[in-house]
Amino acid sequence: MEVPKQIDYRDLFIEFLTSFKDDRGKIKYIEKKNEMIAYRKKSIIIEFIDLLSFNENLADQIINNTKSILPILESALYDYLLQLDPTYEKEVDRLHVRIVNIPKVSQLRKI
């Protein structure tokens, strides 16, 4: 019997940010990450469809466990940015991951 593999959403999200490519083959979120560091921005906007095409499990967590998964993603991004620029924490103590264009999911029992 095989033990189910535990998913590390922190690492998965950082992998998404550093490797997800748009239709032209360009890494889509690398520029946004660089702007966060350069301009001390406190939020990043992520398209839900990008997360879905990258990893369905992560997208599913965002839909079904939003309140628990977003702090995990925000913490992962913050720690990652601190690795790239340790001075980031002097001006930014907390950041936000904003997921946009999340489809509205209706449960059939409620209809």
Tab-separated table of C-alpha atoms in Angstrom:
chain	number	residue	atom	x	y	z
A	1	MET	CA	0.000	0.000	0.000
A	2	GLU	CA	1.410	3.350	-1.053
A	3	VAL	CA	1.340	6.282	1.356
A	4	PRO	CA	-0.187	9.431	-0.189
A	5	LYS	CA	2.409	12.075	-0.903
A	6	GLN	CA	2.119	15.267	1.132
A	7	ILE	CA	2.052	18.357	-1.093
A	8	ASP	CA	4.265	21.256	-0.045
A	9	TYR	CA	2.235	24.222	-1.254
A	10	ARG	CA	4.963	26.672	-0.235
A	11	ASP	CA	7.506	25.130	-2.594
A	12	LEU	CA	4.896	24.557	-5.275
A	13	PHE	CA	3.873	28.232	-5.237
A	14	ILE	CA	7.486	29.436	-5.503
A	15	GLU	CA	8.033	26.992	-8.357
A	16	PHE	CA	4.942	28.467	-10.036
A	17	LEU	CA	6.200	32.052	-9.643
A	18	THR	CA	9.654	31.245	-10.955
A	19	SER	CA	8.755	28.938	-13.819
A	20	PHE	CA	5.227	29.558	-15.144
A	21	LYS	CA	5.410	30.703	-18.760
A	22	ASP	CA	2.870	32.720	-20.705
A	23	ASP	CA	1.761	31.969	-24.280
A	24	ARG	CA	4.953	33.524	-25.667
A	25	GLY	CA	7.197	31.346	-23.493
A	26	LYS	CA	8.169	34.187	-21.160
A	27	ILE	CA	8.220	33.558	-17.405
A	28	LYS	CA	5.130	35.537	-16.484
A	29	TYR	CA	5.599	36.425	-12.801
A	30	ILE	CA	9.348	37.033	-12.671
A	31	GLU	CA	8.901	40.718	-13.515
A	32	LYS	CA	6.205	41.162	-10.852
A	33	LYS	CA	8.479	39.529	-8.295
A	34	ASN	CA	11.319	41.856	-9.272
A	35	GLU	CA	9.007	44.883	-8.985
A	36	MET	CA	7.991	43.812	-5.496
A	37	ILE	CA	11.614	43.905	-4.433
A	38	ALA	CA	12.627	47.061	-6.319
A	39	TYR	CA	9.610	49.167	-5.380
A	40	ARG	CA	8.872	47.527	-2.017
A	41	LYS	CA	5.422	46.503	-3.193
A	42	LYS	CA	3.220	44.684	-0.708
A	43	SER	CA	1.068	42.622	-3.054
A	44	ILE	CA	1.221	40.500	-6.157
A	45	ILE	CA	-1.702	39.736	-8.461
A	46	ILE	CA	-1.959	36.184	-9.766
A	47	GLU	CA	-4.391	34.979	-12.430
A	48	PHE	CA	-6.330	31.934	-11.214
A	49	ILE	CA	-6.268	30.326	-14.666
A	50	ASP	CA	-2.454	30.367	-14.536
A	51	LEU	CA	-2.470	28.494	-11.234
A	52	LEU	CA	-5.017	26.029	-12.587
A	53	SER	CA	-2.971	25.255	-15.681
A	54	PHE	CA	0.187	24.923	-13.561
A	55	ASN	CA	-1.206	22.660	-10.835
A	56	GLU	CA	-4.806	21.592	-10.295
A	57	ASN	CA	-4.212	20.663	-6.648
A	58	LEU	CA	-3.021	24.165	-5.820
A	59	ALA	CA	-5.957	25.724	-7.683
A	60	ASP	CA	-8.337	23.391	-5.844
A	61	GLN	CA	-6.910	24.482	-2.493
A	62	ILE	CA	-7.467	28.126	-3.412
A	63	ILE	CA	-11.125	27.460	-4.192
A	64	ASN	CA	-11.883	25.138	-1.288
A	65	ASN	CA	-9.528	26.325	1.476
A	66	THR	CA	-8.903	29.971	0.696
A	67	LYS	CA	-8.545	31.150	4.293
A	68	SER	CA	-5.957	28.535	5.146
A	69	ILE	CA	-3.949	28.425	1.906
A	70	LEU	CA	-3.455	32.173	1.263
A	71	PRO	CA	-1.405	32.779	4.443
A	72	ILE	CA	0.796	29.823	3.468
A	73	LEU	CA	1.381	31.283	-0.016
A	74	GLU	CA	2.016	34.762	1.390
A	75	SER	CA	4.525	33.423	3.891
A	76	ALA	CA	6.296	31.428	1.177
A	77	LEU	CA	6.568	34.466	-1.088
A	78	TYR	CA	7.759	36.700	1.748
A	79	ASP	CA	10.476	34.220	2.746
A	80	TYR	CA	11.509	33.833	-0.897
A	81	LEU	CA	11.787	37.607	-1.383
A	82	LEU	CA	13.874	37.871	1.799
A	83	GLN	CA	16.287	35.308	0.382
A	84	LEU	CA	16.674	37.462	-2.726
A	85	ASP	CA	16.875	40.755	-0.809
A	86	PRO	CA	17.274	40.605	2.981
A	87	THR	CA	16.627	44.367	3.251
A	88	TYR	CA	13.045	43.874	1.958
A	89	GLU	CA	11.814	43.191	5.502
A	90	LYS	CA	13.027	46.597	6.725
A	91	GLU	CA	10.293	48.295	4.698
A	92	VAL	CA	7.707	45.557	4.184
A	93	ASP	CA	6.556	43.487	7.126
A	94	ARG	CA	3.687	41.686	5.411
A	95	LEU	CA	2.565	41.073	1.857
A	96	HIS	CA	-0.535	39.843	0.067
A	97	VAL	CA	-1.113	37.340	-2.687
A	98	ARG	CA	-4.176	38.408	-4.646
A	99	ILE	CA	-5.769	35.766	-6.820
A	100	VAL	CA	-8.037	37.229	-9.502
A	101	ASN	CA	-10.674	35.783	-11.813
A	102	ILE	CA	-11.551	32.859	-9.561
A	103	PRO	CA	-14.604	31.119	-10.987
A	104	LYS	CA	-17.674	31.072	-8.796
A	105	VAL	CA	-18.358	27.500	-7.784
A	106	SER	CA	-21.914	26.542	-6.837
A	107	GLN	CA	-22.606	23.327	-5.053
A	108	LEU	CA	-25.442	21.388	-6.624
A	109	ARG	CA	-27.087	20.782	-3.244
A	110	LYS	CA	-27.536	24.520	-2.740
A	111	ILE	CA	-29.249	25.009	-6.105
